[in-house]
PDB file of C-alpha atoms in Angstrom:
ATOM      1  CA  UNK A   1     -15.482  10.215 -14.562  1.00 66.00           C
ATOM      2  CA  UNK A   2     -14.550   9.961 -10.645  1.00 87.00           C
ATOM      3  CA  UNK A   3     -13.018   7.151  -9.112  1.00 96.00           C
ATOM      4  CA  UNK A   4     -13.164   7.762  -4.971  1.00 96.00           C
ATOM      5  CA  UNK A   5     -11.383   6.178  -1.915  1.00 97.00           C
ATOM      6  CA  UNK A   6     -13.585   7.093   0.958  1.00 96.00           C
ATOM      7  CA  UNK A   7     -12.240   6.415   4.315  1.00 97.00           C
ATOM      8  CA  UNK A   8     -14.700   5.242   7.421  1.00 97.00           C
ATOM      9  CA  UNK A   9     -13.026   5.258  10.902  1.00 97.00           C
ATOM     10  CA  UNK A  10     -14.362   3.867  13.927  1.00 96.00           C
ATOM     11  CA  UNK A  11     -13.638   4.413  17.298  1.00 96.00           C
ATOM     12  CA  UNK A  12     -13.538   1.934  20.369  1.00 95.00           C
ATOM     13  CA  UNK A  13     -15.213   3.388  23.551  1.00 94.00           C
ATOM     14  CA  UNK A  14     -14.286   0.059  25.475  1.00 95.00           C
ATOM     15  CA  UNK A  15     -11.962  -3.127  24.708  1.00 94.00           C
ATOM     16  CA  UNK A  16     -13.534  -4.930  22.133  1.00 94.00           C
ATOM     17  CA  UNK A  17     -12.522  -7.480  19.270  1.00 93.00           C
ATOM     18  CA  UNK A  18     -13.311  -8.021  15.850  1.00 93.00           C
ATOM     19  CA  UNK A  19     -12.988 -11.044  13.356  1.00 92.00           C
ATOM     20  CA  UNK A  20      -9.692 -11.529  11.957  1.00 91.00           C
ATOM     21  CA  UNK A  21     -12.053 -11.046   8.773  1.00 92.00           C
ATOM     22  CA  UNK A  22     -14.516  -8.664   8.914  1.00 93.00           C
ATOM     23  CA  UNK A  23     -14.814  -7.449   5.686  1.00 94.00           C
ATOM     24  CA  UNK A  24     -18.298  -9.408   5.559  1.00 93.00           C
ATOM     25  CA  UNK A  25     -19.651  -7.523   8.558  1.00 94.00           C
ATOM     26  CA  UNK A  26     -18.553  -4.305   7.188  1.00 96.00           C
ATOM     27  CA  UNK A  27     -20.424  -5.041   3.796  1.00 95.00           C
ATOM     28  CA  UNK A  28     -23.206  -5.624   5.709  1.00 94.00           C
ATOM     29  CA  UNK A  29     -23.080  -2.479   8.054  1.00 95.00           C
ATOM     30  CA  UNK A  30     -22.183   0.157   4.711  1.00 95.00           C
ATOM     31  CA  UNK A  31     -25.700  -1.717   3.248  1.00 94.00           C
ATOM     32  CA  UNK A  32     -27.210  -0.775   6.077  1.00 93.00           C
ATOM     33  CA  UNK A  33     -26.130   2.108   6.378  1.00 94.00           C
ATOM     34  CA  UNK A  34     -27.116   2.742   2.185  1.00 93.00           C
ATOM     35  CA  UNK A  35     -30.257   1.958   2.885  1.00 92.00           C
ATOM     36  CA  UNK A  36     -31.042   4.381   5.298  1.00 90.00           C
ATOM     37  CA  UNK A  37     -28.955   7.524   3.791  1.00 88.00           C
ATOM     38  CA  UNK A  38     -29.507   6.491   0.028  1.00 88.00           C
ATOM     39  CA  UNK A  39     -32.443   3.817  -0.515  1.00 88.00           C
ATOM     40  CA  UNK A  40     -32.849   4.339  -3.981  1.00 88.00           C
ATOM     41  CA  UNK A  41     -28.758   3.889  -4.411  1.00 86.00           C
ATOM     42  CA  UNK A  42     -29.277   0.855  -2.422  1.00 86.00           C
ATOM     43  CA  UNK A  43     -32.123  -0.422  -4.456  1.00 85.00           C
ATOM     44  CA  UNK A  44     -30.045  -0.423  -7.507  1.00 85.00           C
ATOM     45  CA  UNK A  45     -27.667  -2.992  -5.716  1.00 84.00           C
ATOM     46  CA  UNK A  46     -30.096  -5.567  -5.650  1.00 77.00           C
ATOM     47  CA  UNK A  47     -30.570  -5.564  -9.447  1.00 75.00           C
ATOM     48  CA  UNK A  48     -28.992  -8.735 -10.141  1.00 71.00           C
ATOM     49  CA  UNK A  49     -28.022  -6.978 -13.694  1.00 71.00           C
ATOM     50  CA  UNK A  50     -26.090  -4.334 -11.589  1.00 76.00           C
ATOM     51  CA  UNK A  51     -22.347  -4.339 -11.537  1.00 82.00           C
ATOM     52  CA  UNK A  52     -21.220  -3.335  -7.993  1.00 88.00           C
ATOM     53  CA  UNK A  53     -19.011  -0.280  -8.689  1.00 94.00           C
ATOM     54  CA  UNK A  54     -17.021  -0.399  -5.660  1.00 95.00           C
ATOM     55  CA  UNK A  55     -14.764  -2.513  -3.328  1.00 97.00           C
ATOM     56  CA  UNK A  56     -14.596  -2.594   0.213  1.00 97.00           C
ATOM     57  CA  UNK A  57     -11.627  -3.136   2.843  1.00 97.00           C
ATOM     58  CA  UNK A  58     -10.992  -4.577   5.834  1.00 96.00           C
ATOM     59  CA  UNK A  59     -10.422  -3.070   8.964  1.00 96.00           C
ATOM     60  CA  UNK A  60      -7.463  -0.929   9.453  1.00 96.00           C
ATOM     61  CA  UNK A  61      -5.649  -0.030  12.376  1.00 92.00           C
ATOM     62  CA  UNK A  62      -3.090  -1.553  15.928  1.00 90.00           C
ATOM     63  CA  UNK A  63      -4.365  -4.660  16.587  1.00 90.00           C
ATOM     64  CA  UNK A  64      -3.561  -7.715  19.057  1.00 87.00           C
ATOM     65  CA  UNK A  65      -4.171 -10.538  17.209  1.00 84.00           C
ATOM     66  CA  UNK A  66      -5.925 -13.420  20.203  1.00 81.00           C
ATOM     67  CA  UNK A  67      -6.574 -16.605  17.937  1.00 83.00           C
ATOM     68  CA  UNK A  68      -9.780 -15.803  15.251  1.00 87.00           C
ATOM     69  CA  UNK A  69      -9.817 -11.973  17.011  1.00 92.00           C
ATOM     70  CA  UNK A  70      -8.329  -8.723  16.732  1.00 93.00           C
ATOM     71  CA  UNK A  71      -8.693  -6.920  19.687  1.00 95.00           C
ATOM     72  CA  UNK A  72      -9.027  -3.162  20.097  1.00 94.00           C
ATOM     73  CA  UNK A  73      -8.278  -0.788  22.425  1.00 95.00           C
ATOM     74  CA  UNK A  74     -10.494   1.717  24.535  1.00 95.00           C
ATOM     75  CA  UNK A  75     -10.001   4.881  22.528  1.00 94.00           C
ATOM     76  CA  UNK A  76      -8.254   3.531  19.210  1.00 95.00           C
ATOM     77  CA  UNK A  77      -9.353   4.176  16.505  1.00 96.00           C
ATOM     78  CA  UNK A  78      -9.633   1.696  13.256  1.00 96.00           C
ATOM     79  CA  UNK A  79     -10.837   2.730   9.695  1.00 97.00           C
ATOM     80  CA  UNK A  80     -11.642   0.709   6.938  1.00 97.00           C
ATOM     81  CA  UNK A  81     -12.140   2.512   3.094  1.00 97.00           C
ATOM     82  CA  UNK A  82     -14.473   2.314   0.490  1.00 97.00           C
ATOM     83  CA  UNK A  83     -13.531   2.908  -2.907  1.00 98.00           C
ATOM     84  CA  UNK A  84     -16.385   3.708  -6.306  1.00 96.00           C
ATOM     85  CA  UNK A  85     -15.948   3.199 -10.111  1.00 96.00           C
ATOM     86  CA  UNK A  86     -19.104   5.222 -11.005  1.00 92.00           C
ATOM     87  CA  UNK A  87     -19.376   8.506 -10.615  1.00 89.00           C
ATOM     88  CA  UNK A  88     -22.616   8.865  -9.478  1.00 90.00           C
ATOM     89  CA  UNK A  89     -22.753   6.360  -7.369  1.00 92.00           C
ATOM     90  CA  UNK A  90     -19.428   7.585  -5.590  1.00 91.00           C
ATOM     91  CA  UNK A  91     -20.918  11.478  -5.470  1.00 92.00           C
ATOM     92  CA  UNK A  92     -24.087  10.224  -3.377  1.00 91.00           C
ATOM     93  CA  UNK A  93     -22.211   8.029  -1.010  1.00 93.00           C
ATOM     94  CA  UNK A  94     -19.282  11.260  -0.583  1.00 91.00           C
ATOM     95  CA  UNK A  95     -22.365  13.415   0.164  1.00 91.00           C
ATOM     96  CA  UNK A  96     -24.174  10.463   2.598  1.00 91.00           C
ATOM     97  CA  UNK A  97     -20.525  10.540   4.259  1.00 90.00           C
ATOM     98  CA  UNK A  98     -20.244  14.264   4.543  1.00 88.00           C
ATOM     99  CA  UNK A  99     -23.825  15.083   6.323  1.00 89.00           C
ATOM    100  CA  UNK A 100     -23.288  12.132   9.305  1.00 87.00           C
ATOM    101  CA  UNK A 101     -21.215   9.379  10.567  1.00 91.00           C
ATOM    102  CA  UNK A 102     -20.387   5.911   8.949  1.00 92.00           C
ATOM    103  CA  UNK A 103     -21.526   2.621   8.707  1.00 93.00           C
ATOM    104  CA  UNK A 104     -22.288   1.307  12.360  1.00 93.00           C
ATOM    105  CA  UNK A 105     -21.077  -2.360  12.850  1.00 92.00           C
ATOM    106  CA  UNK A 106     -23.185  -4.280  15.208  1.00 90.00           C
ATOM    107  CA  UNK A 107     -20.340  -3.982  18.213  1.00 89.00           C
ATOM    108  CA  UNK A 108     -22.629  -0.689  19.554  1.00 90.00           C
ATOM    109  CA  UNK A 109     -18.764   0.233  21.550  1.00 93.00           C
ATOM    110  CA  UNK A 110     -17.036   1.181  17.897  1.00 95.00           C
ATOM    111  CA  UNK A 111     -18.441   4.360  16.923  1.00 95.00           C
ATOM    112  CA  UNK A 112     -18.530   5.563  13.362  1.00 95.00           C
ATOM    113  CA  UNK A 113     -17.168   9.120  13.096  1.00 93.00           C
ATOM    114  CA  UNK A 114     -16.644  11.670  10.130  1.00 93.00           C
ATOM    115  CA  UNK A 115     -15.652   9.746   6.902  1.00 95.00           C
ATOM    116  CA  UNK A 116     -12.293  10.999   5.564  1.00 95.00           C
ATOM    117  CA  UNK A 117     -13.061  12.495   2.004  1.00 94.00           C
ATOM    118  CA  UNK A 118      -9.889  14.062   1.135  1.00 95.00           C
ATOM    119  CA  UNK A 119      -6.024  12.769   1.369  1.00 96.00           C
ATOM    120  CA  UNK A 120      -5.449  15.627   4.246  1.00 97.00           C
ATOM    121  CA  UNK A 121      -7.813  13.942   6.293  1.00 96.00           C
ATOM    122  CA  UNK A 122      -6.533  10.504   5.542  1.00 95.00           C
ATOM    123  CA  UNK A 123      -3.717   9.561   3.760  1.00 95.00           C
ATOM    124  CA  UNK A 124      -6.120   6.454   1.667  1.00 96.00           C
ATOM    125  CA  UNK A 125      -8.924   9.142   1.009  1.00 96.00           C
ATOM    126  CA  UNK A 126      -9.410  11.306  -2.358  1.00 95.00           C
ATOM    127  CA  UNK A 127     -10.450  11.295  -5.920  1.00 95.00           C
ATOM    128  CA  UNK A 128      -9.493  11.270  -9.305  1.00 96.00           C
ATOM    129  CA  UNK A 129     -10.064  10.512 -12.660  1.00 96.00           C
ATOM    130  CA  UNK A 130      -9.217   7.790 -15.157  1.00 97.00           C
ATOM    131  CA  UNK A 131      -7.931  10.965 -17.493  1.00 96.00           C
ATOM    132  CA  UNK A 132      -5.663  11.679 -14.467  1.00 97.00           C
ATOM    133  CA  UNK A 133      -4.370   8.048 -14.655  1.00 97.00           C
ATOM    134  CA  UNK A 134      -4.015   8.148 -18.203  1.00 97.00           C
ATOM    135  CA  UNK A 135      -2.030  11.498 -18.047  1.00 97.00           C
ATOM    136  CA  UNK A 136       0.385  10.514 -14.920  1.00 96.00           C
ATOM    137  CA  UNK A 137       1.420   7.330 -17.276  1.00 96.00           C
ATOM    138  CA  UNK A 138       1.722   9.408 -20.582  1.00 96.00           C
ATOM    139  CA  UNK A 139       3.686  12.042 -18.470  1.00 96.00           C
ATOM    140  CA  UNK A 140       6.146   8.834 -17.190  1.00 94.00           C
ATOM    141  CA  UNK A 141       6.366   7.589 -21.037  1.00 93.00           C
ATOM    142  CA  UNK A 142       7.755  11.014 -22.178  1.00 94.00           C
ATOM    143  CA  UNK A 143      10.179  11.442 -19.131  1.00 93.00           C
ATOM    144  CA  UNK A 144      11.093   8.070 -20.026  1.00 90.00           C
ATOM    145  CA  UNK A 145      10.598   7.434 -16.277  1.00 90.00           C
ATOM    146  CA  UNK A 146       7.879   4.530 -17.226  1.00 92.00           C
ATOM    147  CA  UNK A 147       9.401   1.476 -15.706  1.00 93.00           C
ATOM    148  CA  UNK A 148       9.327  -2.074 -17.771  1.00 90.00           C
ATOM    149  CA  UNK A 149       7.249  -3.549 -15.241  1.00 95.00           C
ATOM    150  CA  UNK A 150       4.692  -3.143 -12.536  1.00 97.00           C
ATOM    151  CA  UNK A 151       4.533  -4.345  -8.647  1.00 98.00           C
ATOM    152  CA  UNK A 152       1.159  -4.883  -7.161  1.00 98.00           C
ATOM    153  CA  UNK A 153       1.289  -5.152  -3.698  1.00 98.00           C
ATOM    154  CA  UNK A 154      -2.137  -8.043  -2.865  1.00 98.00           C
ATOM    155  CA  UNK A 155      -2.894  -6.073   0.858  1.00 97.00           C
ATOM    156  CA  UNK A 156      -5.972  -8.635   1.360  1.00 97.00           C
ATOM    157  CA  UNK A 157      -6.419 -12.412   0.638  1.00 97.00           C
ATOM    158  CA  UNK A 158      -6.929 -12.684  -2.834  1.00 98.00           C
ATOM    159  CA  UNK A 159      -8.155 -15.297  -5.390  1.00 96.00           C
ATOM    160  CA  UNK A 160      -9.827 -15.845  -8.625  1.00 96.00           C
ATOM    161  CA  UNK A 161     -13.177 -18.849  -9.363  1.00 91.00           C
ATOM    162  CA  UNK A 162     -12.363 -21.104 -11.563  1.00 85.00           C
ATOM    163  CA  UNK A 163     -14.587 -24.232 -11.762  1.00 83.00           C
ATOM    164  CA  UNK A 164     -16.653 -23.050  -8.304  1.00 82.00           C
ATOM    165  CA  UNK A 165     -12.836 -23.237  -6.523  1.00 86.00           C
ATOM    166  CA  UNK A 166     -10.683 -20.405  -5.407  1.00 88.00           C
ATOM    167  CA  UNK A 167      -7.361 -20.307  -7.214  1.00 93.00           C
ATOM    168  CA  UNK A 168      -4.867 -18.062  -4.819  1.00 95.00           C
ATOM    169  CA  UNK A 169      -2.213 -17.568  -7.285  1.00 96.00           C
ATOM    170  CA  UNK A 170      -1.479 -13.920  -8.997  1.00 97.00           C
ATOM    171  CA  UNK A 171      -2.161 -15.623 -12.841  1.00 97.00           C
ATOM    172  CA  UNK A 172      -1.371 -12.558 -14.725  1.00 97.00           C
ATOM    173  CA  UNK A 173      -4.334 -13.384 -17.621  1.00 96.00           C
ATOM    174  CA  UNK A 174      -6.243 -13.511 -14.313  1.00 97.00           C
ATOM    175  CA  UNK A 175      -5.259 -10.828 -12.532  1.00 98.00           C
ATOM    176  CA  UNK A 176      -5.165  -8.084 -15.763  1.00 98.00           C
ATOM    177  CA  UNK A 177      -8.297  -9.620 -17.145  1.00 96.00           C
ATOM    178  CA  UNK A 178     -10.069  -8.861 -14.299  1.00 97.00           C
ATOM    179  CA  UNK A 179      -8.930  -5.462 -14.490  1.00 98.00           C
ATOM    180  CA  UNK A 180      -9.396  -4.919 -18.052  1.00 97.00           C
ATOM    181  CA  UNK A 181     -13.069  -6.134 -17.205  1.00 95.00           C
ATOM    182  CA  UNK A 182     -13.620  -3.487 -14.660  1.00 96.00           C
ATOM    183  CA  UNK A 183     -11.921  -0.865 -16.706  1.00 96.00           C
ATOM    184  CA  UNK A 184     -14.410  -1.756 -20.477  1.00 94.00           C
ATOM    185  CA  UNK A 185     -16.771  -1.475 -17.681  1.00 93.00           C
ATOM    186  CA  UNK A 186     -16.423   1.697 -15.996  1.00 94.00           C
ATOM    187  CA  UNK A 187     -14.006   3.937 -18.128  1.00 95.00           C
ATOM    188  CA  UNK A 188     -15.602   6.531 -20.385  1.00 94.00           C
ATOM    189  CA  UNK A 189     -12.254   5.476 -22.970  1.00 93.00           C
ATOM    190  CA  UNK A 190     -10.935   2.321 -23.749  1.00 92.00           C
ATOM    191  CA  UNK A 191      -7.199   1.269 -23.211  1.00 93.00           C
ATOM    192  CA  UNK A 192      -4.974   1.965 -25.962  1.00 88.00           C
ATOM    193  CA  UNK A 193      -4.572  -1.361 -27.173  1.00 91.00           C
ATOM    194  CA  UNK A 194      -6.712  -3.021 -30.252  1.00 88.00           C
ATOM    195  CA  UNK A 195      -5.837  -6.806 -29.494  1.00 91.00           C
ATOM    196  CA  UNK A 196      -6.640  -6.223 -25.749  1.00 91.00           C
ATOM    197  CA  UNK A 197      -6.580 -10.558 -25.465  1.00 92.00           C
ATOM    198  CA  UNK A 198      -2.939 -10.437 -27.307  1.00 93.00           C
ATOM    199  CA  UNK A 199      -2.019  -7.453 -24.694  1.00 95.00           C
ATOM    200  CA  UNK A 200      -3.330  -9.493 -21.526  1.00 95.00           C
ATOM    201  CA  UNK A 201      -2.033 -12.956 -22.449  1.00 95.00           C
ATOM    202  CA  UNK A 202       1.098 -11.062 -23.130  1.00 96.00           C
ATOM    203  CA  UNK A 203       1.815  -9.991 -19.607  1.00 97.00           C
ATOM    204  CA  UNK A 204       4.129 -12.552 -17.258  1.00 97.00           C
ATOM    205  CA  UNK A 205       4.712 -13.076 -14.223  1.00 97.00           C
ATOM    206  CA  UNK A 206       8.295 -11.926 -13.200  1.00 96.00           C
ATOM    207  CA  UNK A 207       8.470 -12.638  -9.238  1.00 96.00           C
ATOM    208  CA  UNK A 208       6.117 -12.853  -6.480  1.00 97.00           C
ATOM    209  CA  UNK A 209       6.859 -13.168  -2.620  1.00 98.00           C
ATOM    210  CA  UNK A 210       3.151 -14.593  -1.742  1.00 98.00           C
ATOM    211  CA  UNK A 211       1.781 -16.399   1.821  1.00 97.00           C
ATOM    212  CA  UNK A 212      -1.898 -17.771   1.521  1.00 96.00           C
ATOM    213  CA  UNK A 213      -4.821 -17.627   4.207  1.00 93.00           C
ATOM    214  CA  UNK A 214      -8.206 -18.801   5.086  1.00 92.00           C
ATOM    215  CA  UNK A 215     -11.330 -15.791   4.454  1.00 92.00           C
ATOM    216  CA  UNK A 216     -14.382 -17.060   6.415  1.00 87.00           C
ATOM    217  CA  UNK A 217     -17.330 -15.671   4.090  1.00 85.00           C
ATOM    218  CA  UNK A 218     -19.696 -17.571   6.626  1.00 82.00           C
ATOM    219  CA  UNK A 219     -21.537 -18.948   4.126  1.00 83.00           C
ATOM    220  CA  UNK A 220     -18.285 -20.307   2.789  1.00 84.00           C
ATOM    221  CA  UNK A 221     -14.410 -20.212   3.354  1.00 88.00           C
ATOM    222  CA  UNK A 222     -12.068 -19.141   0.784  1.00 91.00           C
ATOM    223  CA  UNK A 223      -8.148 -19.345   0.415  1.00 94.00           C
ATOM    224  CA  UNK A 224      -6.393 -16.345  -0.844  1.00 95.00           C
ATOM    225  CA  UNK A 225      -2.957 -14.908  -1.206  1.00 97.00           C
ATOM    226  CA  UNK A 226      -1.404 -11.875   0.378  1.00 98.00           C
ATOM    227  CA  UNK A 227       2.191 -10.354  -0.465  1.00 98.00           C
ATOM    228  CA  UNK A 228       3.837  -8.602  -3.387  1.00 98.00           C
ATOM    229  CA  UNK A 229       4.713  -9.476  -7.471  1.00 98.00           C
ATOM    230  CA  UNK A 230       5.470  -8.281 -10.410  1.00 98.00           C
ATOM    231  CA  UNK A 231       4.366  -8.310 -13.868  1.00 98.00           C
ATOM    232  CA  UNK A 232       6.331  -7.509 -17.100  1.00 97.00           C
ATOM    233  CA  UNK A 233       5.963  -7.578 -20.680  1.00 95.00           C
ATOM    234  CA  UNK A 234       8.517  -9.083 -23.508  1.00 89.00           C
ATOM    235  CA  UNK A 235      10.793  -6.050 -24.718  1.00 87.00           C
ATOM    236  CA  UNK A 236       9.641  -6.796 -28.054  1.00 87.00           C
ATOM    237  CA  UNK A 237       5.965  -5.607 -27.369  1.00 91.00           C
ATOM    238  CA  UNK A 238       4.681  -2.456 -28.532  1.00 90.00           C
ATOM    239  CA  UNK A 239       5.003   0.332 -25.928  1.00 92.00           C
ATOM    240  CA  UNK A 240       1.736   1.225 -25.866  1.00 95.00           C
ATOM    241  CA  UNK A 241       1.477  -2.100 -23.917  1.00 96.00           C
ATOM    242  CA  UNK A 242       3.755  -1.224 -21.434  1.00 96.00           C
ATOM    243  CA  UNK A 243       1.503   1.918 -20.612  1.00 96.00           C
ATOM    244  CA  UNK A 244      -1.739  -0.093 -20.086  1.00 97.00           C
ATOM    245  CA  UNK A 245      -0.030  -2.393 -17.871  1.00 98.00           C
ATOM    246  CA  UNK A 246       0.400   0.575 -15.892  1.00 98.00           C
ATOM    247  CA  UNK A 247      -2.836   1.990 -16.343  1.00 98.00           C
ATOM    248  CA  UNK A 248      -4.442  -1.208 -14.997  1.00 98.00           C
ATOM    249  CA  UNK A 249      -1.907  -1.004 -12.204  1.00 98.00           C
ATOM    250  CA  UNK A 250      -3.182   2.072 -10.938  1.00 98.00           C
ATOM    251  CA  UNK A 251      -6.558   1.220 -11.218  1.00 98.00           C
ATOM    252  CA  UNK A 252      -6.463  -1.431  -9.321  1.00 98.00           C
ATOM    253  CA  UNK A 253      -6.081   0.916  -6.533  1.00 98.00           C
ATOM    254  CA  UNK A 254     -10.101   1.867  -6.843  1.00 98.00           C
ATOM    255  CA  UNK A 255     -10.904  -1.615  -7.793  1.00 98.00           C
ATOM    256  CA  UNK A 256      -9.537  -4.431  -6.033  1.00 98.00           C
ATOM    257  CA  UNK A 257      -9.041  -7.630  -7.719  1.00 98.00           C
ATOM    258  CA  UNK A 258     -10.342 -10.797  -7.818  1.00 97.00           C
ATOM    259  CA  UNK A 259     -13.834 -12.661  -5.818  1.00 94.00           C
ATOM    260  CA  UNK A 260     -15.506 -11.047  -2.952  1.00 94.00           C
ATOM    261  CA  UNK A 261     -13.953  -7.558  -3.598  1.00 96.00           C
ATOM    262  CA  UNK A 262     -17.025  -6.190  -1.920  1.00 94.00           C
ATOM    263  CA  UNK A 263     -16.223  -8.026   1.348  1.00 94.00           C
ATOM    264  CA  UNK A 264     -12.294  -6.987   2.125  1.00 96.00           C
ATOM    265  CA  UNK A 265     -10.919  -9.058   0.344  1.00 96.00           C
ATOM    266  CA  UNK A 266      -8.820  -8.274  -3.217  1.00 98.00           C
ATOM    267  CA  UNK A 267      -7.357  -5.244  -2.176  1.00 98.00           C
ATOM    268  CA  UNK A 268      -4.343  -4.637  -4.001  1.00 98.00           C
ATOM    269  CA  UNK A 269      -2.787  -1.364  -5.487  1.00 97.00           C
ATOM    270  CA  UNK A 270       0.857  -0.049  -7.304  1.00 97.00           C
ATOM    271  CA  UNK A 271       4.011  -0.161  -5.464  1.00 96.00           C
ATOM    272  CA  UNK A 272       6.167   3.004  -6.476  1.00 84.00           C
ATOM    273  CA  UNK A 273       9.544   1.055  -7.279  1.00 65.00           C
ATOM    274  CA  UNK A 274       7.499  -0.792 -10.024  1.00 45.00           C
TER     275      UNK A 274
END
């Protein structure tokens, strides 16, 4: 099974500005943009039974930050990435991507150009597979180079619901549940672990350096946190906890975390010193 980090850039052919936040408009465009290129893919997304399989950033690039905008440059060029958890879905979009431009926001002076497919066009772009993620963490466990803990860096707001409010705090039974969700969702194998409950509520939070900030949805605001922390396990669990911490980790990468995942925000992937 393919997991896929498709890469969108956009260039400005006059000054323009975007939202500080325009991970909403971007959803909107890429539907769009589905619609056109693959209606029966986008068909499926309205099935309220249907499990997005992907996660969407926010824009990329050198911006000057002027209040609620981010202005661009005439001839800069921003990106933003798109990244699938199901195979099929991810092949159709790759070959959408490959035959004509990107999503078109409704600012007519960015232009979409060719999507980035591989990391040689773009260092965020490529494919694998969850056996490759299972194999780079086995590979680490018998170099004994697998590290006790893992560092996420959160590169977009990010938050959890819990009673209809936003909680922007890395819980770790929050942050690995979600990501044990996605993966029992997705994954064509199940993590290693039998008590996957005992293995979640087993992970801690070891340090976090963490700002919060406002995400206007339109139809709603939410607060999320940005910044970098760590997770870790107690010594005395088994190892084969230690490598689906990691395996989680690097999922997270094609996943996000968190609400609104599908709008730019949740973004979060594996920090090599962790």
């Amino acid at each position: 099974m393919n997991l896929s980090s498709i890469v969108f850039p956009l260039t400005a052919g006059l000054d323009t500005a975007v939202p500080r936040h325009a991970g909403r408009l971007l959803h909107a465009a890429f539907l769009h943009w589905l619609q056109h290129h693959q209606p029966e893919l986008a068909a499926r997304l309205h099935d309220k039974n249907y499990t997005r399989p992907y996660a969407l950033s926010d824009l990329h690039g050198h911006f000057t930050h002027d209040g609620p905008w981010r202005k661009i440059r005439q001839g800069q060029t921003v990106w933003f990435r798109l990244t699938t958890l199901e195979e099929t879905f991810g092949e159709l979009v790759a070959q959408a991507a490959a035959r004509q431009p990107g999503p078109q926001l409704d600012d007519r002076t960015l232009t979409p150009g060719p999507a980035c497919l591989t990391p040689a066009q773009h260092h965020h772009a490529g494919t694998t597979t969850f056996a490759a993620l299972a194999a780079e963490v086995q590979a680490a466990t018998e170099a004994g180079q697998l590290p006790e803990s893992v560092t996420l860096r959160f590169d977009s707001a990010t938050c959890f619901m819990e009673n209809d409010h936003a909680l922007p705090l890395p819980v770790p039974r929050y942050v690995f549940g979600y990501l044990l969700n996605k993966w029992q969702l997705a994954s064509p194998f199940a993590l290693p672990v039998e008590e996957v409950q005992h293995f979640v509520d087993s992970i801690h939070l070891a340090y976090s350096r963490l700002e919060t900030q406002m995400v206007d949805l339109k139809k709603y605001r939410r607060v999320g946190f940005t910044g970098v922390a760590r997770f870790a396990l107690h010594p005395a669990m088994p190892n084969i906890y230690r490598q689906s911490l990691h395996l989680l980790a690097k999922f997270a990468y094609f996943s996000g975390v968190g609400s609104h995942t599908t709008m730019g925000m949740g973004q979060a992937w594996q920090l090599a010193d962790g």
